[in-house]
Coordinates of C-alpha atoms in Angstrom, one line a residue:
Chain A
X1 CA -49.2 -62.1 59.0
X2 CA -49.6 -59.8 62.0
X3 CA -49.3 -56.1 62.3
X4 CA -46.4 -56.5 64.7
X5 CA -44.2 -58.1 62.1
X6 CA -42.1 -55.4 60.5
X7 CA -41.6 -57.3 57.3
X8 CA -45.3 -58.0 56.9
X9 CA -46.0 -54.4 57.8
X10 CA -43.8 -53.3 54.9
X11 CA -45.6 -55.7 52.6
X12 CA -48.9 -54.5 53.9
X13 CA -47.9 -50.9 53.2
X14 CA -46.9 -52.0 49.7
X15 CA -50.2 -53.8 49.2
X16 CA -52.2 -50.8 50.2
X17 CA -50.1 -48.5 48.0
X18 CA -50.7 -50.9 45.1
X19 CA -54.4 -50.9 45.7
X20 CA -54.4 -47.1 45.6
X21 CA -53.4 -47.3 41.9
X22 CA -55.2 -50.6 41.2
X23 CA -58.0 -49.1 39.1
X24 CA -57.9 -49.7 35.3
X25 CA -59.0 -47.8 32.3
X26 CA -62.3 -49.2 31.0
X27 CA -62.5 -51.2 27.8
X28 CA -63.6 -48.2 25.7
X29 CA -60.5 -46.2 26.6
X30 CA -58.6 -47.0 23.4
X31 CA -61.7 -46.4 21.3
X32 CA -62.2 -43.0 22.9
X33 CA -58.6 -42.1 22.3
X34 CA -58.9 -43.1 18.7
X35 CA -62.0 -41.1 18.3
X36 CA -60.3 -38.0 19.7
X37 CA -57.3 -38.6 17.4
X38 CA -59.6 -38.4 14.4
X39 CA -61.0 -35.0 15.6
X40 CA -59.3 -32.0 14.2
X41 CA -56.6 -30.5 16.4
X42 CA -58.4 -28.3 18.9
X43 CA -55.3 -26.2 19.2
X44 CA -56.0 -24.7 15.8
X45 CA -59.5 -23.6 17.0
X46 CA -58.3 -22.2 20.2
X47 CA -56.9 -19.1 18.5
X48 CA -60.3 -18.2 16.9
X49 CA -62.3 -18.0 20.1
X50 CA -59.5 -15.9 21.5
X51 CA -59.7 -13.6 18.5
X52 CA -63.5 -13.4 18.9
X53 CA -63.1 -12.6 22.5
X54 CA -60.5 -10.0 21.8
X55 CA -62.5 -8.3 19.1
X56 CA -65.0 -6.6 21.5
X57 CA -62.2 -5.6 23.7
X58 CA -60.4 -4.1 20.8
X59 CA -63.5 -2.2 19.8
X60 CA -63.9 -1.0 23.3
X61 CA -60.3 0.3 23.4
X62 CA -60.8 2.0 20.0
X63 CA -64.0 3.7 21.2
X64 CA -62.3 4.8 24.4
X65 CA -59.4 6.2 22.4
X66 CA -61.8 8.1 20.2
X67 CA -63.7 9.5 23.2
X68 CA -60.5 10.5 24.9
X69 CA -59.2 12.2 21.8
X70 CA -62.5 14.0 21.3
X71 CA -62.4 15.1 24.9
X72 CA -58.9 16.4 24.5
X73 CA -60.1 18.6 21.6
X74 CA -62.9 20.0 23.7
X75 CA -60.7 20.6 26.6
X76 CA -58.3 22.6 24.5
X77 CA -59.0 26.3 24.9
X78 CA -60.6 27.9 21.9
X79 CA -57.9 30.0 20.2
X80 CA -60.4 32.5 19.0
X81 CA -61.8 33.2 22.4
X82 CA -58.6 34.7 23.7
X83 CA -57.7 38.0 22.5
X84 CA -54.2 38.3 21.1
X85 CA -52.2 40.3 23.4
X86 CA -51.7 43.9 22.6
X87 CA -48.4 44.6 20.8
X88 CA -47.9 47.6 23.0
X89 CA -48.4 45.4 26.1
X90 CA -45.9 42.9 24.8
X91 CA -43.4 45.6 23.9
X92 CA -43.8 47.6 27.1
X93 CA -40.8 47.7 29.3
X94 CA -41.2 44.9 31.8
X95 CA -43.6 43.1 29.5
X96 CA -41.1 40.9 27.9
X97 CA -41.9 38.3 30.5
X98 CA -45.4 37.7 29.3
X99 CA -44.6 34.1 28.6
X100 CA -43.5 33.6 32.2
X101 CA -46.6 33.9 34.3
X102 CA -44.8 33.8 37.6
X103 CA -42.9 37.0 36.8
X104 CA -45.7 38.8 35.1
X105 CA -47.8 41.3 36.9
X106 CA -51.3 40.1 37.4
X107 CA -52.8 43.0 35.5
X108 CA -50.9 42.1 32.4
X109 CA -51.9 38.4 32.6
X110 CA -55.5 39.3 33.1
X111 CA -55.4 41.6 30.1
X112 CA -53.9 38.9 27.9
X113 CA -56.3 36.2 28.9
X114 CA -59.4 38.3 28.4
X115 CA -61.7 37.2 25.6
X116 CA -63.1 39.7 23.2
X117 CA -66.5 39.7 24.7
X118 CA -65.3 39.9 28.3
X119 CA -65.3 43.1 30.2
X120 CA -61.8 44.1 31.2
X121 CA -61.3 43.1 34.8
X122 CA -58.5 44.2 37.0
X123 CA -57.5 41.4 39.1
X124 CA -56.3 42.0 42.5
X125 CA -53.1 40.7 44.0
X126 CA -55.1 38.1 45.9
X127 CA -55.8 36.1 42.8
X128 CA -55.2 32.4 43.3
X129 CA -51.9 30.9 42.4
X130 CA -53.6 28.6 39.9
X131 CA -54.9 31.5 37.9
X132 CA -51.6 33.3 37.8
X133 CA -49.6 30.1 37.1
X134 CA -51.8 28.8 34.3
X135 CA -49.8 29.7 31.2
X136 CA -51.7 31.1 28.3
X137 CA -51.8 29.1 25.1
X138 CA -48.5 29.3 23.3
X139 CA -50.2 29.8 19.9
X140 CA -51.6 33.1 21.1
X141 CA -48.3 34.8 21.5
X142 CA -46.4 36.4 18.8
X143 CA -43.2 37.4 20.5
X144 CA -41.2 39.7 18.4
X145 CA -37.5 39.5 18.4
X146 CA -36.1 41.6 21.2
X147 CA -34.0 44.5 20.3
X148 CA -31.4 44.7 23.0
X149 CA -29.8 48.1 23.4
X150 CA -26.0 48.1 23.4
X151 CA -24.5 47.9 26.8
X152 CA -22.3 50.8 27.6
X153 CA -19.7 50.8 30.3
X154 CA -18.1 54.0 31.5
X155 CA -15.0 52.3 32.9
X156 CA -14.0 49.1 34.4
X157 CA -12.4 49.5 37.7
X158 CA -10.3 46.5 38.3
X159 CA -8.6 46.2 41.7
X160 CA -5.0 45.4 41.6
X161 CA -3.8 42.0 42.2
X162 CA -2.7 41.2 45.7
X163 CA 1.1 41.0 45.8
X164 CA 2.1 37.4 46.3
X165 CA 4.4 36.6 49.2
X166 CA 7.8 35.5 48.1
X167 CA 8.5 31.9 48.5
X168 CA 11.8 31.1 49.9
X169 CA 13.2 27.7 49.0
X170 CA 15.9 26.5 51.1
X171 CA 18.8 24.8 49.5
X172 CA 18.5 21.0 49.5
X173 CA 21.4 19.4 51.1
X174 CA 22.3 16.1 49.5
X175 CA 24.7 13.9 51.3
X176 CA 27.4 12.2 49.4
X177 CA 26.2 9.2 47.5
X178 CA 28.6 6.4 47.2
X179 CA 28.3 4.3 44.1
X180 CA 30.1 1.1 44.1
X181 CA 32.1 0.3 41.0
X182 CA 30.4 -1.9 38.5
X183 CA 31.7 -5.4 38.4
Chain B
X1 CA -43.9 -55.6 16.1
X2 CA -41.8 -53.4 18.5
X3 CA -42.8 -50.1 19.8
X4 CA -40.2 -48.4 17.6
X5 CA -41.7 -49.9 14.5
X6 CA -45.2 -48.9 15.6
X7 CA -43.9 -45.4 16.3
X8 CA -42.3 -45.2 12.8
X9 CA -45.6 -46.2 11.2
X10 CA -47.6 -43.8 13.4
X11 CA -45.3 -41.0 12.3
X12 CA -46.3 -41.8 8.7
X13 CA -49.9 -41.3 9.7
X14 CA -50.9 -44.9 10.5
X15 CA -53.6 -44.4 13.1
X16 CA -53.9 -48.1 13.6
X17 CA -50.3 -48.4 14.6
X18 CA -50.8 -45.7 17.2
X19 CA -53.9 -47.5 18.4
X20 CA -51.8 -50.5 19.0
X21 CA -49.4 -48.4 21.1
X22 CA -52.4 -47.1 23.1
X23 CA -53.5 -50.7 23.8
X24 CA -50.1 -51.7 24.9
X25 CA -49.5 -48.8 27.3
X26 CA -52.9 -47.7 28.5
X27 CA -52.7 -49.5 31.8
X28 CA -49.3 -48.0 32.7
X29 CA -50.4 -44.6 31.6
X30 CA -53.6 -44.8 33.5
X31 CA -51.9 -46.0 36.7
X32 CA -49.4 -43.2 36.6
X33 CA -52.1 -40.7 36.1
X34 CA -54.1 -42.3 39.0
X35 CA -51.0 -42.2 41.3
X36 CA -50.7 -38.5 40.6
X37 CA -54.3 -37.4 40.7
X38 CA -55.9 -39.9 43.1
X39 CA -59.1 -39.9 41.1
X40 CA -60.1 -42.4 38.4
X41 CA -62.1 -39.9 36.4
X42 CA -59.2 -37.4 36.5
X43 CA -56.8 -40.2 35.6
X44 CA -58.9 -41.2 32.6
X45 CA -58.9 -37.6 31.3
X46 CA -55.2 -37.3 31.9
X47 CA -54.4 -40.5 30.1
X48 CA -56.4 -39.5 27.1
X49 CA -54.8 -36.2 27.0
X50 CA -51.4 -37.8 27.3
X51 CA -51.9 -40.1 24.4
X52 CA -53.2 -37.2 22.2
X53 CA -50.3 -35.1 23.1
X54 CA -47.9 -37.9 22.4
X55 CA -49.5 -38.5 19.0
X56 CA -49.1 -34.8 18.1
X57 CA -45.5 -34.8 19.4
X58 CA -44.4 -37.9 17.8
X59 CA -42.1 -35.9 15.5
X60 CA -40.2 -34.6 18.5
X61 CA -39.7 -38.1 20.0
X62 CA -36.0 -38.9 19.9
X63 CA -35.2 -42.5 20.4
X64 CA -32.7 -41.8 23.2
X65 CA -35.3 -43.3 25.6
X66 CA -38.0 -45.9 25.0
X67 CA -41.4 -44.9 23.8
X68 CA -42.9 -46.0 27.1
X69 CA -40.6 -43.8 29.1
X70 CA -41.2 -40.8 26.9
X71 CA -45.0 -41.5 27.1
X72 CA -44.9 -41.8 30.8
X73 CA -43.0 -38.5 31.2
X74 CA -45.7 -36.8 29.1
X75 CA -48.4 -38.5 31.3
X76 CA -46.8 -37.4 34.5
X77 CA -46.5 -33.8 33.4
X78 CA -50.1 -33.8 32.4
X79 CA -51.1 -35.4 35.6
X80 CA -49.1 -32.9 37.7
X81 CA -50.7 -30.0 35.9
X82 CA -54.1 -31.5 36.6
X83 CA -53.3 -32.1 40.2
X84 CA -52.2 -28.5 40.6
X85 CA -55.4 -27.2 39.1
X86 CA -57.7 -29.4 41.1
X87 CA -58.6 -29.8 44.6
X88 CA -60.1 -33.2 44.0
X89 CA -56.9 -34.9 45.3
X90 CA -57.5 -33.5 48.7
X91 CA -61.1 -34.7 48.7
X92 CA -59.8 -38.1 47.7
X93 CA -57.4 -38.0 50.7
X94 CA -60.2 -37.2 53.0
X95 CA -62.5 -39.9 51.6
X96 CA -59.9 -42.6 51.1
X97 CA -60.3 -44.0 54.6
X98 CA -63.9 -44.8 53.8
X99 CA -63.8 -45.8 50.1
X100 CA -60.4 -47.4 49.8
X101 CA -60.6 -49.5 52.8
X102 CA -63.4 -51.7 51.6
X103 CA -61.6 -53.8 49.1
X104 CA -58.4 -53.7 51.1
X105 CA -60.1 -55.1 54.2
X106 CA -61.7 -58.0 52.3
X107 CA -58.4 -59.0 50.8
X108 CA -56.6 -58.9 54.1
X109 CA -59.4 -60.8 55.8
X110 CA -58.0 -64.1 54.5
X111 CA -55.1 -63.9 57.0
X112 CA -57.4 -63.2 59.9
X113 CA -59.6 -65.7 61.7
X114 CA -61.7 -64.0 64.3
X115 CA -64.1 -61.1 64.0
X116 CA -61.8 -59.0 66.2
X117 CA -58.8 -59.8 64.0
X118 CA -60.9 -59.0 60.9
X119 CA -61.9 -55.7 62.3
X120 CA -58.3 -54.9 63.4
X121 CA -56.9 -55.8 60.0
X122 CA -59.3 -53.6 58.2
X123 CA -58.7 -50.8 60.6
X124 CA -54.9 -51.1 60.1
X125 CA -55.2 -51.1 56.3
X126 CA -57.4 -48.1 56.5
X127 CA -54.8 -46.3 58.7
X128 CA -52.1 -47.2 56.3
X129 CA -54.1 -45.8 53.4
X130 CA -54.6 -42.5 55.3
X131 CA -51.0 -42.3 56.2
X132 CA -49.9 -42.8 52.6
X133 CA -52.4 -40.2 51.4
X134 CA -50.9 -37.5 53.7
X135 CA -47.3 -38.3 52.9
X136 CA -45.3 -35.5 51.3
X137 CA -46.0 -35.6 47.6
X138 CA -42.5 -36.6 46.5
X139 CA -42.6 -39.6 48.8
X140 CA -46.1 -40.6 48.0
X141 CA -45.6 -40.4 44.3
X142 CA -42.5 -42.6 44.5
X143 CA -44.2 -45.1 46.7
X144 CA -47.3 -45.4 44.6
X145 CA -45.5 -45.6 41.3
X146 CA -43.0 -48.1 42.7
X147 CA -45.7 -50.4 44.1
X148 CA -47.9 -50.2 41.0
X149 CA -45.7 -52.8 39.4
X150 CA -45.9 -51.2 36.0
X151 CA -42.6 -49.3 36.1
X152 CA -38.9 -49.9 36.7
X153 CA -37.0 -47.5 38.9
X154 CA -35.4 -46.1 35.8
X155 CA -38.9 -45.3 34.3
X156 CA -40.0 -43.7 37.6
X157 CA -36.8 -41.7 37.7
X158 CA -37.4 -40.4 34.2
X159 CA -41.0 -39.5 35.2
X160 CA -40.2 -37.7 38.4
X161 CA -36.9 -36.2 37.1
X162 CA -34.8 -37.6 39.9
X163 CA -32.0 -40.3 40.0
X164 CA -33.1 -43.9 40.5
X165 CA -31.2 -44.0 43.8
X166 CA -33.2 -41.0 45.0
X167 CA -36.4 -42.8 44.1
X168 CA -35.4 -45.9 46.1
X169 CA -34.6 -43.7 49.1
X170 CA -38.0 -42.0 48.8
X171 CA -39.8 -45.3 48.7
X172 CA -37.9 -46.4 51.8
X173 CA -38.5 -43.1 53.5
X174 CA -42.2 -43.3 52.6
X175 CA -42.5 -46.6 54.3
X176 CA -40.7 -45.3 57.4
X177 CA -43.0 -42.3 57.7
X178 CA -46.0 -44.5 57.3
X179 CA -44.8 -46.7 60.1
X180 CA -44.1 -43.7 62.3
X181 CA -47.6 -42.4 61.6
X182 CA -49.0 -45.8 62.6
X183 CA -47.0 -45.8 65.8
X184 CA -48.4 -42.4 66.7
X185 CA -51.9 -43.8 66.2
X186 CA -51.1 -46.5 68.7
X187 CA -50.1 -49.4 66.5
X188 CA -47.4 -51.1 68.5
X189 CA -44.1 -52.1 67.0
X190 CA -45.0 -50.3 63.8
X191 CA -41.7 -48.4 64.0
X192 CA -39.6 -51.4 65.0
X193 CA -36.8 -51.9 62.5

């Protein structure tokens, strides 16, 4: 057998490949498998450690949820701290837009947002956009139904319709159609 | 007693019957695991896991194929999972040239007569081992399983999930690529058809 002989080279490759998987399981292999077969199914236990691992995570999520909910309550503006807007202010002409901060004059918004203990402050027109945009709590407004005065019209001046141009339709000339007799 | 009879008994809870199946097929299972993982310790673990899994899945075994084929398919899947999760295979590839060549060189020495020939033969086997180890996985798996002597082409095809003809081609292609690698390393006439 030489390395230059292709057939022997093939058999040499096969030999080396065979040797790469030539190891055998030791004599205790079957006994070890039997021992493991007698053990309870570890798959049944796998769920418990997972559950125990998940329990602290669940508690952490619960605590985080409680903290967040508590935080939300604190962040909510105290309804008693804001004075209810004056009825006259709401019913004033031009004050019907109190719920729309963008259209409300700054003085009106400032008046509405003032707490009882606060000194009335006249805000200048240079207030920040954030202050003017922040809507007041909806619960603090009692918007009464608006009484709309009837709309009166003196007269309606309707301009006359523009006279349409006449449409002239020319006569359609149809040439003679010859129909052959039916067989 | 046939495998099917032992399987029937094992399904009824006869552990001894399954133990007999383990004894019958442990060598084939171990070799398949070794071909995939390249490590004897990994192959031992994989073989044990494969038998345990087979025992628990005996209820799903349909006798469309033989028990051995079914068992080898389970083994191969377990071994591939192990191979994917482990880098030991690559360490094995690197160390094969040193560890695997020892026994191979001694066996091949019977055909050589002079010290130079002995050294050359050992070196060649070592080079072949390295070339096999770095083959593409599909080719290497087919070659190692085919040459292990424990499996028919049909069983290898069932394990690898490819037609038997494809497995034969892979074995042939593996040999060709090994020869090409040897030729690159300077072994003359290695690529000669």
